[in-house]
Short mmCIF file of C-alpha atoms and ligand atoms in Angstrom, two decimals:
data_model
loop_
_atom_site.label_atom_id
_atom_site.label_comp_id
_atom_site.label_asym_id
_atom_site.label_seq_id
_atom_site.Cartn_x
_atom_site.Cartn_y
_atom_site.Cartn_z
CA MET A 1 109.66 86.98 90.33
CA LYS A 2 111.27 87.00 93.77
CA ILE A 3 109.16 87.94 96.75
CA ILE A 4 110.52 89.53 99.83
CA GLU A 5 108.08 89.47 102.72
CA VAL A 6 108.37 92.17 105.33
CA LYS A 7 106.41 93.07 108.46
CA ASP A 8 104.75 96.31 107.55
CA TYR A 9 104.85 99.51 105.54
CA GLN A 10 107.85 100.84 107.43
CA GLN A 11 109.99 97.79 106.70
CA MET A 12 108.81 97.78 103.15
CA SER A 13 110.14 101.37 102.89
CA ASN A 14 113.45 100.54 104.59
CA LYS A 15 113.96 97.50 102.42
CA ALA A 16 113.03 99.24 99.01
CA ALA A 17 115.36 102.18 99.97
CA GLU A 18 118.30 99.89 100.82
CA TYR A 19 117.69 98.17 97.45
CA ILE A 20 117.62 101.46 95.53
CA ILE A 21 120.68 102.97 97.47
CA LYS A 22 122.83 99.88 96.71
CA LYS A 23 122.01 100.25 93.00
CA VAL A 24 122.80 104.03 93.14
CA ILE A 25 126.16 103.29 94.78
CA GLN A 26 126.93 100.73 92.23
CA ASN A 27 126.05 102.81 89.30
CA PRO A 28 126.16 106.60 90.24
CA SER A 29 124.66 107.40 86.62
CA ILE A 30 121.82 104.88 87.05
CA LYS A 31 118.60 105.66 85.16
CA LEU A 32 115.81 105.19 87.78
CA GLY A 33 112.01 104.77 86.98
CA LEU A 34 109.87 106.27 89.73
CA ALA A 35 106.36 106.13 90.90
CA THR A 36 103.94 108.31 92.85
CA GLY A 37 101.06 107.35 95.05
CA GLY A 38 100.95 106.54 98.70
CA THR A 39 103.11 103.42 98.43
CA PRO A 40 106.54 104.84 97.83
CA VAL A 41 106.34 107.73 100.14
CA GLY A 42 107.99 105.96 103.08
CA THR A 43 110.76 104.78 100.63
CA TYR A 44 111.41 108.29 99.46
CA LYS A 45 111.70 109.46 103.15
CA CYS A 46 114.34 106.64 103.68
CA LEU A 47 116.33 107.87 100.74
CA ILE A 48 116.17 111.49 102.08
CA ASP A 49 117.29 110.30 105.49
CA ASP A 50 120.25 108.16 104.02
CA HIS A 51 121.29 111.08 101.94
CA GLN A 52 121.34 113.39 104.76
CA LYS A 53 123.06 110.90 107.15
CA LYS A 54 125.27 109.03 104.88
CA GLY A 55 125.73 111.29 101.86
CA THR A 56 124.58 108.98 99.15
CA SER A 57 124.74 111.18 95.97
CA TYR A 58 122.20 111.54 93.23
CA GLN A 59 124.04 114.12 91.17
CA LYS A 60 124.58 111.80 88.25
CA VAL A 61 121.27 110.11 88.44
CA THR A 62 118.44 110.41 85.85
CA THR A 63 114.94 109.69 86.71
CA PHE A 64 111.81 109.11 84.71
CA ASN A 65 108.36 109.16 86.42
CA LEU A 66 105.75 106.72 85.13
CA ASP A 67 102.98 109.21 84.70
CA GLU A 68 101.12 112.65 85.20
CA TYR A 69 97.59 113.88 85.22
CA VAL A 70 96.34 115.54 82.05
CA GLY A 71 95.57 119.09 82.87
CA LEU A 72 97.73 119.67 85.89
CA PRO A 73 100.85 121.86 85.65
CA GLY A 74 103.82 121.16 87.69
CA GLU A 75 102.93 123.80 90.21
CA ASN A 76 99.52 122.22 91.03
CA LYS A 77 99.88 120.51 94.32
CA ASN A 78 98.17 117.32 93.02
CA SER A 79 100.41 117.00 90.03
CA TYR A 80 103.03 114.29 90.01
CA ARG A 81 105.72 116.74 89.32
CA TYR A 82 104.86 118.61 92.39
CA PHE A 83 104.67 115.41 94.40
CA MET A 84 108.16 114.36 93.27
CA ASN A 85 109.74 117.61 94.12
CA ASN A 86 108.03 117.66 97.52
CA GLN A 87 108.62 114.05 98.45
CA LEU A 88 112.06 113.51 97.17
CA PHE A 89 113.89 115.87 94.72
CA ASP A 90 114.01 118.85 96.88
CA TYR A 91 115.82 117.06 99.65
CA ILE A 92 118.49 115.14 97.79
CA ASP A 93 121.32 116.56 95.61
CA ILE A 94 119.70 115.55 92.32
CA ASN A 95 120.11 117.92 89.30
CA LYS A 96 116.43 118.80 88.61
CA ALA A 97 117.42 118.90 84.83
CA LYS A 98 117.89 115.21 84.95
CA THR A 99 114.47 114.44 86.53
CA ASN A 100 111.75 113.74 84.05
CA VAL A 101 108.04 113.65 84.32
CA PRO A 102 105.72 113.54 81.38
CA SER A 103 104.00 117.02 80.78
CA GLY A 104 100.29 117.27 81.96
CA ILE A 105 99.89 120.55 80.03
CA ALA A 106 101.62 119.79 76.55
CA ALA A 107 100.04 121.55 73.71
CA ASP A 108 100.27 118.43 71.66
CA PHE A 109 99.88 115.32 73.71
CA GLN A 110 100.52 112.88 71.00
CA GLU A 111 103.93 114.61 70.50
CA GLU A 112 104.62 114.54 74.15
CA CYS A 113 103.97 110.98 74.27
CA HIS A 114 106.66 110.45 71.53
CA ARG A 115 109.06 112.78 73.22
CA TYR A 116 108.89 110.92 76.52
CA GLU A 117 109.19 107.52 74.95
CA ASP A 118 112.17 108.67 72.75
CA LEU A 119 113.78 110.38 75.70
CA ILE A 120 113.94 107.22 77.71
CA ASN A 121 115.25 105.29 74.87
CA GLN A 122 117.90 107.94 74.07
CA HIS A 123 119.14 107.52 77.66
CA GLY A 124 119.58 103.83 77.07
CA GLY A 125 116.35 102.75 78.84
CA ILE A 126 115.54 102.54 82.53
CA ASP A 127 117.87 100.39 84.83
CA LEU A 128 115.55 100.06 87.73
CA GLN A 129 111.86 100.86 87.67
CA ILE A 130 109.90 101.41 90.97
CA LEU A 131 106.42 100.26 90.77
CA GLY A 132 103.21 100.37 92.89
CA ILE A 133 100.12 98.57 91.87
CA GLY A 134 96.36 99.74 91.75
CA SER A 135 93.70 97.55 93.40
CA ASN A 136 92.51 96.69 89.77
CA GLY A 137 96.03 95.76 88.76
CA HIS A 138 97.01 99.02 86.97
CA ILE A 139 100.62 99.80 86.74
CA GLY A 140 101.61 103.53 86.09
CA PHE A 141 98.21 104.53 84.80
CA ASN A 142 97.74 101.48 82.51
CA GLU A 143 94.14 100.46 83.28
CA PRO A 144 92.83 97.00 82.64
CA GLY A 145 92.38 96.20 79.00
CA THR A 146 95.61 98.28 78.08
CA SER A 147 97.60 96.57 75.29
CA PHE A 148 100.87 94.96 76.37
CA ALA A 149 102.44 96.51 73.32
CA SER A 150 101.56 100.00 74.41
CA LYS A 151 104.10 102.80 74.60
CA THR A 152 103.84 106.21 76.46
CA HIS A 153 100.12 107.20 75.75
CA ILE A 154 97.09 109.02 76.99
CA VAL A 155 94.47 107.13 79.09
CA GLU A 156 91.00 107.50 80.35
CA LEU A 157 91.30 106.76 84.14
CA ALA A 158 88.90 103.87 85.51
CA SER A 159 86.41 105.18 87.88
CA SER A 160 87.92 103.01 90.63
CA THR A 161 91.27 104.81 90.19
CA ILE A 162 89.48 108.22 90.23
CA GLN A 163 87.98 107.07 93.46
CA ALA A 164 90.96 105.68 95.03
CA ASN A 165 93.05 108.80 94.17
CA ALA A 166 90.24 111.37 95.30
CA ARG A 167 91.88 111.15 98.69
CA PHE A 168 94.69 113.54 97.63
CA PHE A 169 92.15 116.18 96.24
CA ASN A 170 89.59 118.47 97.99
CA LYS A 171 86.63 116.76 96.22
CA ILE A 172 86.33 113.92 93.76
CA GLU A 173 85.30 116.31 90.81
CA GLU A 174 88.79 117.78 91.05
CA VAL A 175 90.45 114.47 90.08
CA PRO A 176 91.37 114.62 86.39
CA THR A 177 89.90 111.86 84.24
CA LYS A 178 92.92 111.49 81.85
CA ALA A 179 96.55 110.92 82.40
CA ILE A 180 99.58 110.38 80.27
CA THR A 181 101.59 107.29 81.25
CA MET A 182 104.44 105.19 80.20
CA GLY A 183 102.82 102.17 78.30
CA ILE A 184 103.23 98.62 79.51
CA SER A 185 105.90 97.95 76.85
CA THR A 186 107.72 101.03 78.16
CA ILE A 187 107.70 99.60 81.67
CA MET A 188 108.85 96.17 80.53
CA LYS A 189 111.89 97.39 78.75
CA SER A 190 113.34 98.37 82.16
CA LYS A 191 116.13 96.06 82.99
CA GLU A 192 114.98 95.61 86.43
CA ILE A 193 111.63 96.16 88.26
CA LEU A 194 110.88 96.64 91.92
CA LEU A 195 107.31 96.28 92.89
CA LEU A 196 106.15 97.51 96.30
CA VAL A 197 102.71 96.34 97.80
CA SER A 198 101.58 97.29 101.30
CA GLY A 199 98.28 96.88 103.10
CA GLU A 200 95.08 94.74 103.08
CA LYS A 201 93.57 96.94 100.25
CA LYS A 202 96.33 95.42 97.92
CA SER A 203 96.13 91.78 98.98
CA GLU A 204 93.72 90.74 96.35
CA ALA A 205 95.70 92.65 93.56
CA LEU A 206 98.78 90.68 94.86
CA PHE A 207 96.85 87.40 94.97
CA ARG A 208 95.60 87.98 91.34
CA LEU A 209 99.05 88.93 90.15
CA LEU A 210 100.56 85.56 91.44
CA ASN A 211 97.81 83.37 90.73
CA GLU A 212 95.89 84.36 87.65
CA GLU A 213 96.89 83.92 84.13
CA ILE A 214 98.81 86.70 82.33
CA SER A 215 95.96 88.85 80.66
CA GLU A 216 95.60 92.54 79.62
CA ASN A 217 92.61 92.49 81.88
CA PHE A 218 95.04 92.64 84.78
CA PRO A 219 97.89 94.76 83.69
CA ALA A 220 100.35 93.94 86.43
CA SER A 221 100.19 90.17 85.39
CA VAL A 222 102.53 91.13 82.49
CA LEU A 223 105.34 91.36 85.09
CA LYS A 224 105.56 87.56 85.23
CA ASN A 225 107.05 87.81 81.56
CA HIS A 226 109.93 90.09 82.99
CA PRO A 227 113.19 88.38 83.87
CA CYS A 228 114.09 90.44 86.74
CA VAL A 229 111.15 91.52 89.11
CA THR A 230 111.38 91.69 92.94
CA ILE A 231 108.29 92.34 94.95
CA ILE A 232 108.50 93.76 98.45
CA ALA A 233 105.15 93.04 100.20
CA ASP A 234 104.24 93.39 103.63
CA LYS A 235 102.23 90.88 105.76
CA ALA A 236 98.86 92.56 105.28
CA ALA A 237 99.33 92.58 101.48
CA ILE A 238 100.38 88.88 101.67
CA ALA A 239 97.37 87.81 103.90
CA ASP A 240 95.26 86.65 101.17
CA LEU A 241 98.15 84.35 99.86
CA LYS A 242 98.18 82.54 103.21
CA VAL A 243 94.65 81.57 103.36
CA THR A 244 94.87 79.68 100.05
CA THR A 245 98.26 78.07 100.46
C1 LIG B 1 98.24 105.48 91.10
C2 LIG B 1 99.58 105.73 90.21
C3 LIG B 1 100.24 104.43 90.33
C4 LIG B 1 100.39 103.80 91.69
C5 LIG B 1 98.96 103.42 91.99
C6 LIG B 1 98.74 102.86 93.39
O1 LIG B 1 97.00 105.96 90.50
N1 LIG B 1 99.38 106.17 88.94
O2 LIG B 1 101.52 104.69 89.73
O3 LIG B 1 101.23 102.73 91.69
O4 LIG B 1 97.94 104.20 91.54
O5 LIG B 1 98.77 104.09 94.26
P1 LIG B 1 98.98 103.93 95.84
O6 LIG B 1 100.45 103.86 96.02
O7 LIG B 1 98.52 105.33 96.32
O8 LIG B 1 98.01 102.95 96.45
#
């Protein structure tokens, strides 16, 4: 794993966007794996800014999002489909038909999990997957204890995740308790992974990722088995590492 240290959230966002833009220019038909949450918002802003000023085109790009809340339709402001439209897709020239987010309102969720996994495979897999990390080490919505062999599946969210994500909802009771997420093996099949880590709240997770053994109890640790991972982390997230080294 390669770690790029940056000063702060803004610099992390700039670097991540530069990284993604370079890949899109090299391969205009790139299959991008995208994440939601607070971490990538700044990166998406930079992509929009670059698109408007320099004209980087996303017309041929296909995207696959990591996850979606079970029970939320795309029109719901807290759904990840809404988030992606609102934070990125509506402001670049991407073909919406090429943007994929698992359905939170499928009639048959088992079928939806298979459909999503197959869709990624039919497209030849993800070229570059953007990831954030939960403070308990979750990636996508793969909570501690998730099998490394998992494919797209339905999960019960950990109470720490529900609490962490309650900030986006009016009240904690509104946070869905289940989600549909790419599995760990789905994520690991990506040819390349870019993990973004920002802020003191994530410093323990980053420390554990780099120092603990690979274990299903800390899902992100699996990334150490991947041949091509780049971490962009800011000083606040790296602080814990400095204390011990
Ligand atoms: C969320 C998402 C993850 C995200 C993580 C961190 O629950 N499912 O994909 O990476 O938790 O979120 P944030 O960036 O808001 O800290």
